[in-house]
Coordinates of C-alpha atoms and ligand atoms in Angstrom, one line a residue:
M233 CA 52.7 10.6 -72.8
S234 CA 52.5 10.4 -68.5
E235 CA 54.0 13.1 -67.1
P236 CA 57.1 12.1 -65.7
V237 CA 57.6 11.4 -62.0
F238 CA 60.1 12.5 -59.5
A239 CA 60.4 11.8 -56.0
A240 CA 59.3 14.2 -53.2
A241 CA 62.4 15.7 -50.3
D242 CA 60.3 13.2 -48.1
S243 CA 60.4 10.4 -50.3
P244 CA 61.6 7.4 -49.0
L245 CA 63.6 6.5 -52.1
R246 CA 65.5 9.6 -52.1
L247 CA 66.0 9.3 -48.4
L248 CA 67.0 6.2 -49.0
P249 CA 70.5 6.0 -49.1
K250 CA 72.6 5.5 -52.8
V251 CA 75.6 4.3 -54.6
E252 CA 75.9 5.8 -59.0
L253 CA 78.2 4.8 -61.0
H254 CA 77.3 5.3 -64.2
C255 CA 76.8 10.1 -63.5
H256 CA 79.0 12.3 -66.1
V257 CA 80.6 15.7 -64.4
E258 CA 79.5 17.3 -67.5
G259 CA 76.7 15.9 -67.5
A260 CA 75.8 17.4 -64.8
A261 CA 76.7 20.9 -65.0
R262 CA 74.1 23.1 -64.6
A263 CA 72.7 26.0 -66.2
A264 CA 72.6 28.8 -64.2
T265 CA 76.5 28.0 -64.1
V266 CA 77.1 27.2 -67.7
A267 CA 75.7 30.6 -68.2
E268 CA 77.6 32.7 -65.9
L269 CA 81.0 30.6 -67.0
A270 CA 79.4 31.7 -71.0
A271 CA 79.2 35.4 -69.3
K272 CA 82.6 34.9 -67.5
H273 CA 84.4 33.5 -71.2
G274 CA 82.7 35.4 -73.1
V275 CA 81.4 32.0 -74.8
P276 CA 78.2 31.8 -77.2
L277 CA 75.9 29.4 -76.7
G278 CA 73.4 29.7 -79.0
V279 CA 71.1 30.9 -77.2
D280 CA 68.7 33.4 -75.3
D281 CA 68.4 30.6 -72.1
P282 CA 70.4 28.5 -71.4
D283 CA 67.7 25.9 -70.4
D284 CA 66.9 25.5 -73.4
L285 CA 70.3 24.2 -74.4
Y286 CA 69.0 21.0 -72.6
T287 CA 66.5 19.6 -75.2
Y288 CA 67.3 16.3 -77.7
E289 CA 65.8 13.7 -79.8
S290 CA 68.6 12.0 -80.1
L291 CA 71.7 11.1 -78.7
A292 CA 73.5 13.1 -81.9
D293 CA 71.2 16.6 -80.1
F294 CA 72.3 15.2 -77.0
L295 CA 76.9 15.0 -77.4
N296 CA 76.3 18.6 -79.6
A297 CA 74.3 19.7 -76.2
F298 CA 76.8 18.4 -74.3
A299 CA 79.7 19.7 -75.9
T300 CA 79.1 22.9 -76.3
V301 CA 78.1 23.1 -72.1
C302 CA 81.5 21.4 -71.9
S303 CA 82.6 24.7 -73.3
V304 CA 82.3 26.9 -70.8
F305 CA 84.8 24.9 -68.6
V306 CA 88.2 26.1 -68.7
E307 CA 90.2 27.0 -66.0
P308 CA 90.5 24.8 -62.4
E309 CA 88.3 26.7 -60.8
D310 CA 85.4 26.3 -63.2
F311 CA 86.8 22.5 -63.2
H312 CA 85.9 22.9 -59.8
R313 CA 83.0 24.6 -59.6
L314 CA 81.2 21.7 -61.7
A315 CA 82.3 18.8 -60.0
Y316 CA 81.6 21.0 -55.8
E317 CA 78.2 21.3 -57.5
A318 CA 77.8 17.5 -58.7
A319 CA 78.5 17.0 -55.2
E320 CA 75.9 19.4 -54.2
D321 CA 73.2 18.2 -56.2
A322 CA 74.0 14.0 -55.2
A323 CA 73.2 15.2 -51.6
T324 CA 70.0 15.9 -52.4
A325 CA 69.6 12.9 -54.5
G326 CA 70.6 10.8 -51.3
T327 CA 73.4 9.5 -53.0
Q328 CA 76.3 8.8 -50.9
Y329 CA 79.4 7.3 -53.2
R330 CA 79.5 7.7 -56.6
E331 CA 82.1 6.5 -59.6
M332 CA 82.0 9.6 -61.3
F333 CA 83.3 9.9 -66.1
F334 CA 84.8 13.0 -66.9
S335 CA 85.5 13.6 -70.5
P336 CA 88.9 14.7 -71.5
G337 CA 87.8 14.5 -74.6
F338 CA 86.4 17.6 -75.4
H339 CA 87.8 19.6 -73.7
L340 CA 91.8 18.9 -74.6
D341 CA 89.5 19.7 -78.2
R342 CA 89.9 22.7 -76.6
S343 CA 93.0 23.6 -75.7
V344 CA 92.4 23.2 -71.7
R345 CA 95.2 21.4 -70.8
F346 CA 94.1 17.7 -68.5
D347 CA 95.8 18.5 -65.2
T348 CA 93.5 21.8 -65.5
M349 CA 90.8 19.7 -65.7
W350 CA 92.4 17.6 -62.9
S351 CA 93.2 19.3 -60.3
G352 CA 90.2 21.4 -60.4
I353 CA 87.8 17.9 -60.7
V354 CA 89.9 16.1 -57.8
A355 CA 90.1 19.8 -55.0
G356 CA 85.5 20.0 -56.5
I357 CA 85.2 16.5 -55.2
A358 CA 87.7 16.5 -52.1
D359 CA 85.3 19.9 -50.8
G360 CA 81.9 18.4 -52.2
E361 CA 82.8 15.0 -50.1
A362 CA 84.1 17.5 -46.3
D363 CA 80.7 19.7 -46.8
H364 CA 77.4 17.5 -48.3
G365 CA 79.3 14.1 -48.2
V366 CA 79.4 12.7 -51.0
R367 CA 82.5 10.3 -51.7
T368 CA 82.6 10.9 -55.9
R369 CA 85.9 8.3 -57.6
L370 CA 87.0 9.5 -61.2
I371 CA 87.0 7.2 -64.1
M372 CA 88.1 8.7 -67.3
D373 CA 86.4 8.7 -70.6
I374 CA 87.5 8.4 -74.1
D375 CA 85.8 9.5 -76.8
K376 CA 85.3 6.4 -79.1
P377 CA 84.9 8.2 -82.1
K378 CA 88.2 9.4 -82.0
G379 CA 89.6 6.5 -82.2
I380 CA 91.8 4.5 -80.7
G381 CA 95.1 7.1 -80.6
P382 CA 94.2 9.6 -78.8
A383 CA 92.5 6.7 -76.7
M384 CA 96.3 5.8 -75.8
A385 CA 97.5 9.0 -75.7
L386 CA 95.0 10.0 -72.9
L387 CA 95.6 7.1 -71.7
E388 CA 99.1 8.0 -71.1
A389 CA 98.3 11.5 -70.2
A390 CA 96.7 9.8 -66.9
R391 CA 99.6 8.2 -66.2
V392 CA 99.8 11.5 -63.4
A393 CA 96.9 10.9 -61.7
D394 CA 96.4 9.9 -58.3
R395 CA 95.1 6.5 -58.3
D396 CA 93.4 7.0 -55.3
I397 CA 90.7 8.6 -57.3
L398 CA 91.3 7.7 -60.9
I399 CA 89.6 5.0 -60.6
G400 CA 88.9 3.0 -64.2
V401 CA 88.7 3.9 -67.4
G402 CA 86.0 4.3 -69.7
G403 CA 84.5 5.3 -73.5
D404 CA 81.8 7.2 -74.5
S405 CA 79.5 9.3 -77.1
T406 CA 78.2 7.6 -80.0
E407 CA 79.1 4.1 -81.4
R408 CA 77.9 5.0 -84.6
G409 CA 80.2 4.2 -87.3
V410 CA 83.3 2.9 -84.0
D411 CA 84.6 -0.6 -84.5
H412 CA 84.6 -1.3 -80.8
H413 CA 87.3 -4.0 -81.8
I414 CA 90.0 -0.8 -81.7
F415 CA 89.9 -0.9 -77.9
E416 CA 91.0 -4.1 -77.0
P417 CA 94.8 -2.4 -76.5
L418 CA 93.1 0.2 -73.9
I419 CA 91.4 -1.9 -72.2
R420 CA 94.5 -4.1 -72.2
E421 CA 97.1 -1.4 -71.8
A422 CA 94.5 0.1 -68.5
K423 CA 93.7 -2.8 -66.7
N424 CA 98.4 -3.2 -66.6
M425 CA 98.0 -0.2 -65.3
G426 CA 95.9 -0.9 -62.1
L427 CA 92.8 0.7 -64.2
K428 CA 89.2 -0.8 -63.8
T429 CA 87.7 -0.9 -68.1
C430 CA 84.0 0.0 -68.5
F431 CA 82.5 0.9 -71.7
H432 CA 79.3 2.5 -73.2
C433 CA 77.9 -0.4 -75.5
G434 CA 74.5 -1.0 -76.5
E435 CA 73.3 2.2 -76.0
D436 CA 73.0 3.5 -79.7
G437 CA 75.0 0.7 -81.1
P438 CA 74.1 -3.5 -81.0
A439 CA 74.5 -6.0 -78.7
E440 CA 77.0 -7.0 -80.4
N441 CA 78.7 -4.6 -79.2
I442 CA 78.4 -5.2 -75.9
A443 CA 80.3 -8.8 -76.8
I444 CA 83.6 -6.8 -77.8
M445 CA 83.7 -5.0 -74.9
V446 CA 83.1 -8.2 -73.0
E447 CA 85.8 -10.9 -74.5
A448 CA 88.9 -7.7 -74.9
G449 CA 87.9 -8.0 -70.9
L450 CA 85.9 -5.1 -69.1
D451 CA 84.9 -5.0 -65.5
R452 CA 81.5 -3.6 -65.9
I453 CA 79.0 -2.6 -69.4
D454 CA 77.8 1.4 -69.2
H455 CA 74.5 1.0 -71.0
G456 CA 74.2 -3.2 -72.5
T457 CA 70.7 -2.2 -73.3
W458 CA 70.5 -4.3 -76.0
L459 CA 72.1 -6.8 -74.0
L460 CA 69.2 -9.2 -74.5
D461 CA 69.5 -9.3 -78.5
L462 CA 72.0 -12.1 -78.3
P463 CA 70.8 -15.1 -76.2
D464 CA 75.0 -16.6 -75.8
L465 CA 76.0 -13.6 -74.4
V466 CA 73.0 -12.3 -71.6
K467 CA 74.1 -16.4 -70.7
R468 CA 78.2 -15.0 -70.0
V469 CA 77.5 -11.8 -68.6
V470 CA 75.0 -13.4 -66.2
D471 CA 77.2 -16.5 -65.0
E472 CA 79.8 -13.9 -64.2
Q473 CA 78.0 -10.8 -63.1
I474 CA 79.6 -8.3 -64.7
P475 CA 77.5 -5.5 -63.8
L476 CA 75.1 -3.5 -65.9
T477 CA 74.7 0.5 -65.3
S478 CA 71.8 0.9 -66.9
C479 CA 70.6 4.3 -67.0
P480 CA 66.7 4.2 -68.2
S481 CA 64.9 7.3 -68.7
S482 CA 68.3 8.7 -70.4
N483 CA 67.4 6.1 -72.5
V484 CA 64.3 7.9 -73.2
E485 CA 65.7 11.1 -73.0
I486 CA 67.8 10.6 -76.4
G487 CA 65.5 8.5 -78.2
I488 CA 67.4 5.0 -77.3
V489 CA 63.9 3.7 -76.0
E490 CA 60.3 5.5 -76.9
S491 CA 58.9 4.7 -73.3
L492 CA 59.2 4.1 -69.4
D493 CA 58.4 0.8 -69.4
S494 CA 59.4 -0.5 -72.8
H495 CA 63.3 -0.4 -71.2
P496 CA 64.2 -4.4 -70.9
F497 CA 65.1 -3.0 -67.3
P498 CA 63.1 -5.4 -66.3
Q499 CA 63.5 -8.6 -67.8
Q500 CA 67.5 -7.3 -68.2
F501 CA 67.2 -8.3 -64.0
E502 CA 64.7 -11.5 -64.4
A503 CA 67.5 -12.8 -66.8
G504 CA 69.4 -12.3 -63.5
A505 CA 71.8 -9.7 -65.0
L506 CA 73.4 -7.6 -61.9
V507 CA 71.6 -5.0 -63.1
T508 CA 71.5 -1.3 -61.4
L509 CA 70.2 2.2 -61.8
N510 CA 71.5 5.6 -63.0
S511 CA 70.9 9.0 -64.1
D512 CA 73.4 9.8 -66.5
D513 CA 73.3 12.7 -67.3
P514 CA 70.8 14.6 -64.1
T515 CA 70.7 18.4 -64.8
F516 CA 70.4 18.0 -68.8
F517 CA 68.0 16.0 -68.5
R518 CA 65.6 18.2 -65.4
F519 CA 65.4 14.2 -63.3
D520 CA 68.5 13.1 -60.6
L521 CA 68.9 9.5 -58.8
A522 CA 66.1 9.6 -56.5
D523 CA 64.2 10.6 -59.3
E524 CA 64.8 7.2 -61.9
Y525 CA 64.2 4.8 -58.3
E526 CA 60.8 6.6 -57.9
R527 CA 59.9 6.0 -61.5
I528 CA 61.4 3.3 -61.7
A529 CA 59.6 1.3 -58.9
A530 CA 55.9 3.9 -60.1
T531 CA 56.2 2.3 -63.7
F532 CA 56.6 -1.0 -62.9
G533 CA 55.3 -1.2 -59.8
Y534 CA 59.0 -2.6 -58.1
D535 CA 58.5 -2.4 -54.0
H536 CA 60.6 -0.6 -51.9
E537 CA 62.7 -4.4 -50.8
A538 CA 63.0 -4.2 -54.3
M539 CA 64.4 -1.1 -54.9
I540 CA 66.9 -1.9 -51.6
K541 CA 68.1 -4.6 -54.2
F542 CA 68.9 -2.2 -56.9
R543 CA 70.7 0.2 -54.4
N544 CA 72.7 -3.2 -52.9
N545 CA 73.5 -4.1 -56.7
A546 CA 75.4 -0.9 -57.0
I547 CA 77.4 -1.3 -54.2
D548 CA 78.4 -4.7 -55.8
A549 CA 79.3 -3.2 -58.7
A550 CA 81.1 -0.5 -57.3
W551 CA 85.3 -1.0 -58.1
L552 CA 85.8 -1.0 -54.2
D553 CA 87.1 -2.9 -52.1
E554 CA 85.7 -5.4 -50.6
S555 CA 85.8 -3.7 -46.6
D556 CA 84.8 -0.7 -48.3
K557 CA 81.8 -2.5 -49.6
A558 CA 80.8 -4.2 -46.1
A559 CA 81.0 -0.5 -44.8
L560 CA 78.9 1.0 -46.9
R561 CA 76.8 -1.6 -46.1
T562 CA 76.6 -1.5 -42.4
E563 CA 76.4 2.1 -42.5
F564 CA 73.4 2.1 -45.2
A565 CA 72.0 -0.4 -42.9
N566 CA 72.4 2.4 -40.2
G567 CA 70.1 4.7 -41.8
Ligands
HPA1426 N1 75.9 8.1 -73.9 C1 77.6 8.4 -74.6 N2 78.2 9.7 -73.9 C2 78.0 9.8 -73.5 C3 76.2 10.2 -72.2 C4 75.5 8.5 -72.8 O1 74.4 8.5 -72.8 N3 75.9 10.8 -72.0 C5 77.5 11.6 -71.6 N4 78.3 10.9 -73.0
ZN1427 ZN1 76.5 7.8 -69.3

């Protein structure tokens, strides 16, 4: 396998102002921070070097590591630090606006209250914006394997959240053994609450899961790696310009696809899909969004204009109102 590509500090793709729509706040936890917080709370990590946590061969492996990392965040100030450092690292990647997941299912399991994580993350993104200029809005991910009961309970818990900051509801974790039809009421109720909806699907599960969620009214597809397996679905996704938040390097890291050059991203783009590029879990995979742009350009031979097109797709696919999108386009055009 060839050596991974990284974007240098002065690379045009690192300097390109970017928008990211698929990144998990817990997936942006720095190993050093995880180690410090584990020591603070006496949480066993099961490894001597926290960096060793971040190695996997499958989504199941990855989700185990994700749960371990989540277990060190206990108090509001821990969540504050998590969100603040994520913004600091996003600034280094050239990310200026981000719609970011948080996954309460992994924290409520440990009796951390919704308000503890919410207040900490909200304060962290506010300070991150003030100090590093990265604007962040939040998407609450439900943990799909737990089923519809806990998902609906989470949606209830989220009623207290400030709607200028909580803009959507998503679903993550594995698709294996999960009947996606059960989430239809969740999508319906989230929409009733005025929230946008997205779901991880067509990642470690088939394109049929994407079809089920699109039929349920999904606003955005997270991953959608296997979309091309269903031509009728491709037609609908293209006709309706339902965005895909693609994370090609993440798919390689956890063994969803064999190599970056075998990822269907270029074919999805050529089919007319509104594709965007995203890092998913940057510290877990040891690269950031700038590196992802650099890798995609290098692997598929896209020029800078093409990469700007993918960045602009992310503006189009963002859950901002039209005037905010226009302001971002002007800001980015002016450097
Ligand atoms: N897939 C599913 N669940 C996740 C992921 C992912 O890529 N990242 C964090 N939770
Ligand atoms: Zn993800």
